[in-house]
mmCIF file of C-alpha atoms in Angstrom:
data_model
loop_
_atom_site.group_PDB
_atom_site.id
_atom_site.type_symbol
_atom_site.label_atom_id
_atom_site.label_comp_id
_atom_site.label_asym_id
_atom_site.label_seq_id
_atom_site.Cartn_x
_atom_site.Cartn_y
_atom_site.Cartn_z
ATOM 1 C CA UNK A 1 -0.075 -3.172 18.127
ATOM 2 C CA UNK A 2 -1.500 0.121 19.769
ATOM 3 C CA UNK A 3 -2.733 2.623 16.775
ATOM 4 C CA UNK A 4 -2.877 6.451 17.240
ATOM 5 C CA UNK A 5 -5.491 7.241 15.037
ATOM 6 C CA UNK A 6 -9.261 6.493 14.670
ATOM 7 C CA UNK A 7 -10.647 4.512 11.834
ATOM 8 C CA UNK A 8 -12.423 6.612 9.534
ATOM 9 C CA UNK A 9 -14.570 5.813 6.693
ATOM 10 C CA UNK A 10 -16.592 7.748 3.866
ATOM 11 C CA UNK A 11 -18.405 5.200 1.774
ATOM 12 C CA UNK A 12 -19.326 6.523 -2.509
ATOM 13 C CA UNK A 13 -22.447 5.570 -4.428
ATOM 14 C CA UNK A 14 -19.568 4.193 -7.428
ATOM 15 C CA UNK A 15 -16.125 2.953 -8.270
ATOM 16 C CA UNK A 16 -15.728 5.879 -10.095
ATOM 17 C CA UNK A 17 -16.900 8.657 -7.626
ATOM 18 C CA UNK A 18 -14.612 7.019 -4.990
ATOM 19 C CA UNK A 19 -11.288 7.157 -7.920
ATOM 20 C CA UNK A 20 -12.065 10.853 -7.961
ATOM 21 C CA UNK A 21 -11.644 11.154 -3.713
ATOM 22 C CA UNK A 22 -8.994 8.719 -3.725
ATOM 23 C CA UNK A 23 -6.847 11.087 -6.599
ATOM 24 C CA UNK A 24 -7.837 13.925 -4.936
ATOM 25 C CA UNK A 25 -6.683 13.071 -1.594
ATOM 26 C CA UNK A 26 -3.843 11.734 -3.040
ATOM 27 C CA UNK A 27 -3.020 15.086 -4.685
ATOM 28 C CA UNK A 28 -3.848 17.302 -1.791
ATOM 29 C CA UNK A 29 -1.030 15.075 0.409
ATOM 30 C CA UNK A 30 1.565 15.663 -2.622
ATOM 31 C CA UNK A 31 1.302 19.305 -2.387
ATOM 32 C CA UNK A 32 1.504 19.508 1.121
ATOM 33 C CA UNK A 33 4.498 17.035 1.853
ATOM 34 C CA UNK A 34 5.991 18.558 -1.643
ATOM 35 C CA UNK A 35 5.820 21.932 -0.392
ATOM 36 C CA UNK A 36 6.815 21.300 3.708
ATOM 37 C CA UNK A 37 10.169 19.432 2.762
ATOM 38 C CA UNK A 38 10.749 19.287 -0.782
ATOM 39 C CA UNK A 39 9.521 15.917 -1.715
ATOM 40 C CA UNK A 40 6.683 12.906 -1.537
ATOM 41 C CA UNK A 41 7.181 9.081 -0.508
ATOM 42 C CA UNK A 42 3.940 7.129 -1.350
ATOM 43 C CA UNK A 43 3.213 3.721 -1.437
ATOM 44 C CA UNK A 44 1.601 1.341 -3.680
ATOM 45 C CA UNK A 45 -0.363 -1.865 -3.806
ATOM 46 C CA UNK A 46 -1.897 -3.886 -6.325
ATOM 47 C CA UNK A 47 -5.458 -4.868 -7.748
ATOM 48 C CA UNK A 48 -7.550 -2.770 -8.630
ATOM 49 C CA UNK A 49 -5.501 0.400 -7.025
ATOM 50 C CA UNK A 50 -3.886 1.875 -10.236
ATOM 51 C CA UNK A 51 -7.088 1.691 -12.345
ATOM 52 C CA UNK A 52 -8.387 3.716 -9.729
ATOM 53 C CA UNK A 53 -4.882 6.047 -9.551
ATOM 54 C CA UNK A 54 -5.787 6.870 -13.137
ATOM 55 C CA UNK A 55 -7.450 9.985 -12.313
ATOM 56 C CA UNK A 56 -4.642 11.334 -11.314
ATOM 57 C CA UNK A 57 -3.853 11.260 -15.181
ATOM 58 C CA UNK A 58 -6.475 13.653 -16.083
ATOM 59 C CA UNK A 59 -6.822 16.929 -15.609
ATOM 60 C CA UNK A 60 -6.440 19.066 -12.937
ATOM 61 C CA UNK A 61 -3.808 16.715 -11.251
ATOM 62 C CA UNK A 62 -1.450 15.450 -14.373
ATOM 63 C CA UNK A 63 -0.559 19.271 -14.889
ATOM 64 C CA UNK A 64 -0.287 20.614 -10.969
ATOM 65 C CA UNK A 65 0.937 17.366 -9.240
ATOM 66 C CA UNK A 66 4.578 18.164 -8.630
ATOM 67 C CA UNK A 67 5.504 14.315 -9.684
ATOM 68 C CA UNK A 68 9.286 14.627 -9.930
ATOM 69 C CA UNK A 69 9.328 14.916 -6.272
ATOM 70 C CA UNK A 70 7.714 11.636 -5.869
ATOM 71 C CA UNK A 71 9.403 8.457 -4.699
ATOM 72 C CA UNK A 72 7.432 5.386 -5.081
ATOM 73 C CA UNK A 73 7.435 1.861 -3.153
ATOM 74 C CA UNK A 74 5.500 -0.870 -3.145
ATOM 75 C CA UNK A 75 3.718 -2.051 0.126
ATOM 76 C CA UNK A 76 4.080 -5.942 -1.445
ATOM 77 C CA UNK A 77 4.708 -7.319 -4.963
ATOM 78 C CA UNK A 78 4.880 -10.935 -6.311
ATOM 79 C CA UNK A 79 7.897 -12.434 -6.735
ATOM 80 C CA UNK A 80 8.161 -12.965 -10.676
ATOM 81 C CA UNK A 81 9.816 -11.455 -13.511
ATOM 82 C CA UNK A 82 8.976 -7.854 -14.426
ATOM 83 C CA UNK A 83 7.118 -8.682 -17.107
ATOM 84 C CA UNK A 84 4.951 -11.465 -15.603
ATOM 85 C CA UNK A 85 1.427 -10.151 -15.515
ATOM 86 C CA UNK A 86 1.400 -11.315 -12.097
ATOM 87 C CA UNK A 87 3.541 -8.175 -11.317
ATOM 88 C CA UNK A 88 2.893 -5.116 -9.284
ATOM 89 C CA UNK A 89 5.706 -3.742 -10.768
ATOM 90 C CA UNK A 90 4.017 -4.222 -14.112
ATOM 91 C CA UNK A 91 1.005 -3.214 -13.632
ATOM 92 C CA UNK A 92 1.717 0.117 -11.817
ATOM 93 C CA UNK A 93 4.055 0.673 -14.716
ATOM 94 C CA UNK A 94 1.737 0.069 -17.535
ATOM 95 C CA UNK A 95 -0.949 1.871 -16.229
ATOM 96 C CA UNK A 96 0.545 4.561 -14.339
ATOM 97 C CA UNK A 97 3.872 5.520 -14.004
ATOM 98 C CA UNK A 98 4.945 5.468 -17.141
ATOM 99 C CA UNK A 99 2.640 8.051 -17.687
ATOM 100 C CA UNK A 100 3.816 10.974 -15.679
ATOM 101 C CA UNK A 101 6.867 12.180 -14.585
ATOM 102 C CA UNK A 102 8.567 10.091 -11.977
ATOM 103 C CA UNK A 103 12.428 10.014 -12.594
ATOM 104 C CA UNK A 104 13.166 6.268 -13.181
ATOM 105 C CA UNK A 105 15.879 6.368 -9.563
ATOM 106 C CA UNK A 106 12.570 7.696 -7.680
ATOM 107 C CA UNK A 107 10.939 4.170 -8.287
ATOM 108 C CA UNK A 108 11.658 1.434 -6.142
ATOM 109 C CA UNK A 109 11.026 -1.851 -7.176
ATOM 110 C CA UNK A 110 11.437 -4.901 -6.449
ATOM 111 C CA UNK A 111 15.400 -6.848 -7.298
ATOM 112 C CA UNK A 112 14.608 -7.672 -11.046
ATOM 113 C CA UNK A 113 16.876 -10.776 -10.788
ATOM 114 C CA UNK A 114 16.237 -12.234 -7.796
ATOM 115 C CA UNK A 115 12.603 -11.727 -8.614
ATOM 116 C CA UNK A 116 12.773 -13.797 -12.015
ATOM 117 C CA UNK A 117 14.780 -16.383 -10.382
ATOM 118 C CA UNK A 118 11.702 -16.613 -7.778
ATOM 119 C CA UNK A 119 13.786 -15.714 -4.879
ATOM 120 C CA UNK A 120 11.619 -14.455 -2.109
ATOM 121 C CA UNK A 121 14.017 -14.846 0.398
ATOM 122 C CA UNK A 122 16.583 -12.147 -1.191
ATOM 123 C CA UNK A 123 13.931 -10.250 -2.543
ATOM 124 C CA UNK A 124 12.826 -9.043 0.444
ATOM 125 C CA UNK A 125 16.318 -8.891 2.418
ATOM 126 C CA UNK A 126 17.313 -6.769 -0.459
ATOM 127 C CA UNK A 127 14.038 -4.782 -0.339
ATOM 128 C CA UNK A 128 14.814 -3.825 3.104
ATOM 129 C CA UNK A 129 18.524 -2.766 2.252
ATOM 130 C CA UNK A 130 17.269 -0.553 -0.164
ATOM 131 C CA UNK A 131 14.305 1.171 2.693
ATOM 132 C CA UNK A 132 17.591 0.919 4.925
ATOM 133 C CA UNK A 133 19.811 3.220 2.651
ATOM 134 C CA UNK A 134 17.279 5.730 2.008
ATOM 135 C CA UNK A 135 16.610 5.940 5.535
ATOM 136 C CA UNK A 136 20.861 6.973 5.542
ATOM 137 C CA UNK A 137 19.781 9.479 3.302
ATOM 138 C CA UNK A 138 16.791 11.280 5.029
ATOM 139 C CA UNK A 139 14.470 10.276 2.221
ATOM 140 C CA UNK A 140 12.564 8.485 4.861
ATOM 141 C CA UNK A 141 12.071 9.384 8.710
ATOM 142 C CA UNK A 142 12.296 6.596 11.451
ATOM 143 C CA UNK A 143 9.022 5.649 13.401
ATOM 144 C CA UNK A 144 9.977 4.190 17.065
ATOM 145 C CA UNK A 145 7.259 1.429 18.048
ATOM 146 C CA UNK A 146 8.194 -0.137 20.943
ATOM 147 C CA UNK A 147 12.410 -1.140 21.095
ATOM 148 C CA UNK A 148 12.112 -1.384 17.333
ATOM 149 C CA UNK A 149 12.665 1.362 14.478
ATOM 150 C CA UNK A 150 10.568 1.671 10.893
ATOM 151 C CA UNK A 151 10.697 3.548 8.291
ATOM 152 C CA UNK A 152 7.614 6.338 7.986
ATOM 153 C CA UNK A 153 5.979 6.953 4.295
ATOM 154 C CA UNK A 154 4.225 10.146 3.847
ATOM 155 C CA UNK A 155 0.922 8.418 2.697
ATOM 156 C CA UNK A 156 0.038 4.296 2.008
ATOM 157 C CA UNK A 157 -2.643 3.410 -1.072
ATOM 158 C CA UNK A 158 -3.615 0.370 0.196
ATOM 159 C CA UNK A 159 -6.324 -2.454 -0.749
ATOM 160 C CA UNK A 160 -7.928 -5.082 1.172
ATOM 161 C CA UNK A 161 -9.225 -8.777 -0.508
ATOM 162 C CA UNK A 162 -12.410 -10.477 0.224
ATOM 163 C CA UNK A 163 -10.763 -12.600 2.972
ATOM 164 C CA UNK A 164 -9.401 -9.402 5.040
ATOM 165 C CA UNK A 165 -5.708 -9.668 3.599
ATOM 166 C CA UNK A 166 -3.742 -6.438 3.034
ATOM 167 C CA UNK A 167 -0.905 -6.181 1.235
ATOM 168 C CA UNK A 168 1.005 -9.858 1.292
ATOM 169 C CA UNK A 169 -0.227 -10.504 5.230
ATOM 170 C CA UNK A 170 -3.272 -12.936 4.731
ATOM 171 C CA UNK A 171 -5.270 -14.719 8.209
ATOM 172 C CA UNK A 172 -3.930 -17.588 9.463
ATOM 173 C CA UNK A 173 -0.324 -17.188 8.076
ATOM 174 C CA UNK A 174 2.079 -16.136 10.522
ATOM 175 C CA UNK A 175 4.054 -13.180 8.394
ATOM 176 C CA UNK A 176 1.118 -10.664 10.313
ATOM 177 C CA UNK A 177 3.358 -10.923 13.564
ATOM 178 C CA UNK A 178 6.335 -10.538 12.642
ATOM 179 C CA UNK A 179 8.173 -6.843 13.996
ATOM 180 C CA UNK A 180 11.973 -7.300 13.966
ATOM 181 C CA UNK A 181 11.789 -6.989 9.812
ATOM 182 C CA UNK A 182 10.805 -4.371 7.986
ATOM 183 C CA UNK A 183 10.386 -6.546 4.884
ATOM 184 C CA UNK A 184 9.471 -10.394 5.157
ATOM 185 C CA UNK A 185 8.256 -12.797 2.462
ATOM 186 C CA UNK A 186 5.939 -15.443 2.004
ATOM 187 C CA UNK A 187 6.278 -18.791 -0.335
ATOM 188 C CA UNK A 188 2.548 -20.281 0.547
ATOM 189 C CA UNK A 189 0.765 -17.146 -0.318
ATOM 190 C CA UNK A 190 -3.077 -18.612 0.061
ATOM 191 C CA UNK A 191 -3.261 -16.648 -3.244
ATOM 192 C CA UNK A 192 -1.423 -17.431 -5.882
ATOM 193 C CA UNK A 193 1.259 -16.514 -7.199
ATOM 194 C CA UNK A 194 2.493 -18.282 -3.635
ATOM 195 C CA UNK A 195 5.689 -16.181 -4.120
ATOM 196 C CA UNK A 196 5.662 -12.804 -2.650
ATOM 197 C CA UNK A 197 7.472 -10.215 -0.363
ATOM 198 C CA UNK A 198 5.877 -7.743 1.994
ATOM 199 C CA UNK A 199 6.217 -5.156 4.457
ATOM 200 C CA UNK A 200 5.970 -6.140 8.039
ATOM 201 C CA UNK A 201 2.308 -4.401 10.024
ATOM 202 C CA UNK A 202 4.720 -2.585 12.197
ATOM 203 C CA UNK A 203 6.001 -0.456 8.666
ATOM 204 C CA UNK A 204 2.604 -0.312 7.450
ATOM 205 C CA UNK A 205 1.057 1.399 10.231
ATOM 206 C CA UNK A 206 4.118 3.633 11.171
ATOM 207 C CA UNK A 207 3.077 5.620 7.856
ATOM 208 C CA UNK A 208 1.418 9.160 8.922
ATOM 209 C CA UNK A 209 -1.337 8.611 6.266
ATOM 210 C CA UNK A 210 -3.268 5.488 5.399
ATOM 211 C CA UNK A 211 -6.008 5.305 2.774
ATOM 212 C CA UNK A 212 -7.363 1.936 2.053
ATOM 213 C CA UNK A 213 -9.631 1.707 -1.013
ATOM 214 C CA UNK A 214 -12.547 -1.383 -1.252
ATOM 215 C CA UNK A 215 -14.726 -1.909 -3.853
ATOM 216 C CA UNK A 216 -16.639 -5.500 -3.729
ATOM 217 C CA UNK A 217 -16.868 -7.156 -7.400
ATOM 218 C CA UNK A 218 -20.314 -9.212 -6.709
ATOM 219 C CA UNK A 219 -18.715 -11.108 -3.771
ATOM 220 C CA UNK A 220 -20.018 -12.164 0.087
ATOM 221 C CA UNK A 221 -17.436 -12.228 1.166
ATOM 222 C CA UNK A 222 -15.855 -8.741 1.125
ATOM 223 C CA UNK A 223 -18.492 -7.058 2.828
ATOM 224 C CA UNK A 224 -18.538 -9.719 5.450
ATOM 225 C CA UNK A 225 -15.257 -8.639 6.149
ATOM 226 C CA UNK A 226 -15.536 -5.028 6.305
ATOM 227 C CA UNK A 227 -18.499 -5.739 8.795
ATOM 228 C CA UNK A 228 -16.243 -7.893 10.962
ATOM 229 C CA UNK A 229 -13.877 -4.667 10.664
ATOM 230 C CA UNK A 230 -15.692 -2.146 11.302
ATOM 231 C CA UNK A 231 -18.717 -3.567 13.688
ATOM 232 C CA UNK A 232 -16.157 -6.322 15.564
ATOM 233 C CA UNK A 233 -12.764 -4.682 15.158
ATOM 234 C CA UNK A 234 -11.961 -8.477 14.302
ATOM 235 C CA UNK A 235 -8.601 -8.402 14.220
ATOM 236 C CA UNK A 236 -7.623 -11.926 13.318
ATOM 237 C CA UNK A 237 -8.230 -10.363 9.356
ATOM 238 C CA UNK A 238 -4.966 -8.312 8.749
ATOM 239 C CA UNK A 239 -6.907 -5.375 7.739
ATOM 240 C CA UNK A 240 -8.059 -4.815 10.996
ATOM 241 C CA UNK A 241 -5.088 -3.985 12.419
ATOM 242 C CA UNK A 242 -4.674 -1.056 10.200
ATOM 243 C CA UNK A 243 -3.704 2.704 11.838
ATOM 244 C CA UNK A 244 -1.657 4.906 10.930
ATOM 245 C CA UNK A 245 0.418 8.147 12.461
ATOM 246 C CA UNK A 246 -1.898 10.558 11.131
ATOM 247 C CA UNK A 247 -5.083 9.526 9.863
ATOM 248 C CA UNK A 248 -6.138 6.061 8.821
ATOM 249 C CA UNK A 249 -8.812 6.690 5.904
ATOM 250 C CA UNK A 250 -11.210 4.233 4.575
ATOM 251 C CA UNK A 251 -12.680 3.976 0.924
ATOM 252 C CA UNK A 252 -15.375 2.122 0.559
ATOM 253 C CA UNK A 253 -18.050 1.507 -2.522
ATOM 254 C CA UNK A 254 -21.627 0.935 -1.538
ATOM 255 C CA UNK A 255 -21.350 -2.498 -2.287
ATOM 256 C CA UNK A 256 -18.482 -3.144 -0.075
ATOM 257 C CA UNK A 257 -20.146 -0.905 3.027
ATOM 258 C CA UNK A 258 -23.473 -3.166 2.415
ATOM 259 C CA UNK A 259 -23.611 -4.351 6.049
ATOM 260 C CA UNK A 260 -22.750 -1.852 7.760
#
């Protein structure tokens, strides 16, 4: 898929230094969106992400972010109860969103019961409706790629594993190539829980702003992969294929950007 923006990358000495950019950037992107039509659509991942969201809890940003106006997705989330520790859901809750003030209809998860009955299927059909609806209600813009339509978020929080995954589209497994979803699902996630839904590449990279956020925990294989990104543009790991509308912004730890 063609992208319209350059990869871009700023690499911090810490974790910590690069939470401070990524709430910061975050921020700056509600205030503008808040202020040009009245409201902010951002999307979340998992792992390590909302630890690193947190200082957006601290001052200046839990006072002057304008968080009512938020609505919040998820880019991909396991398919398990809400209160599985395996869950997205969960953990953005816990250590996040139930912290500021989000109204409760602004926050889209995942269908509760489909999700504890391990439905993956309906999950993401349903997931999809709900993008679908909002879309009926100019919440979210339509991106055209190609003969197909997606629906555009104002800005992506994204993270990428060891092996080059993003969000629930891993190598090998054939959910990266599919465009005629928005939402698809996988049951042999090469990670467990197997169960998950996810949006489709196409959705991803029709957002106008993409951050993606690595830090490497003491692994080889991460900065391999961010090599292979950035040196090879390899893009049989799904993280490759990242752009975005706008920009398409990369957040990397030392550790991570080793060999590069």
């Amino acid at each position: 898929m063609a992208g319209t923006t350059q990869r871009k990358r700023e690499v911090f000495p810490s974790k910590d230094e690069l939470s401070v950019a990524l709430a910061k950037y975050t921020a700056n992107l509600s205030a503008k969106f808040c202020k040009e039509k009245g409201f902010f659509t951002v999307v979340l991942s998992g792992g390590g992400l909302i630890d690193w969201l947190c200082k957006l809890l601290e001052p200046p940003y839990i006072d002057s972010v304008e968080w009512s106006k938020w609505h919040v997705f998820w880019v991909d989330e396991r398919v398990c109860s809400y209160e599985d520790p395996d869950s997205n859901y969960k953990l953005a809750m816990d250590g996040f969103l139930s912290k500021v003030g989000i109204p409760n209809e602004n926050i889209y998860a995942i269908d509760k019961h489909y999700a504890a009955d391990g439905d993956a299927e309906n999950c993401a059909m349903l997931y999809e409706e709900c993008l679908r609806k909002l879309v009926k209600q100019n919440i979210l813009p339509l991106c055209t790629y190609g003969k197909y339509q997606y629906p555009q978020f104002d800005l992506q929080l994204l993270g990428m594993g060891p092996d080059g995954h993003m969000a629930s589209l891993f190598p090998g497994h054939p959910q990266i190539h599919v465009i005629d979803k928005w939402v698809t699902y996988i049951t042999d996630s090469p990670k467990p829980p197997p169960k998950r839904i996810t949006f489709t590449l196409p959705v991803i990279n029709s957002a106008l702003y993409n951050l993606m956020a690595v830090c490497d925990d003491h692994t080889e294989q991460c900065p391999r992969s961010i090599a292979e990104i950035f040196k090879h543009n390899n893009l049989a790991l799904p993280a490759a294929n990242l752009t975005a509308q706008v920009e398409e912004m990369w957040y990397l730890d030392q550790a991570a950007a080793s060999l590069l």
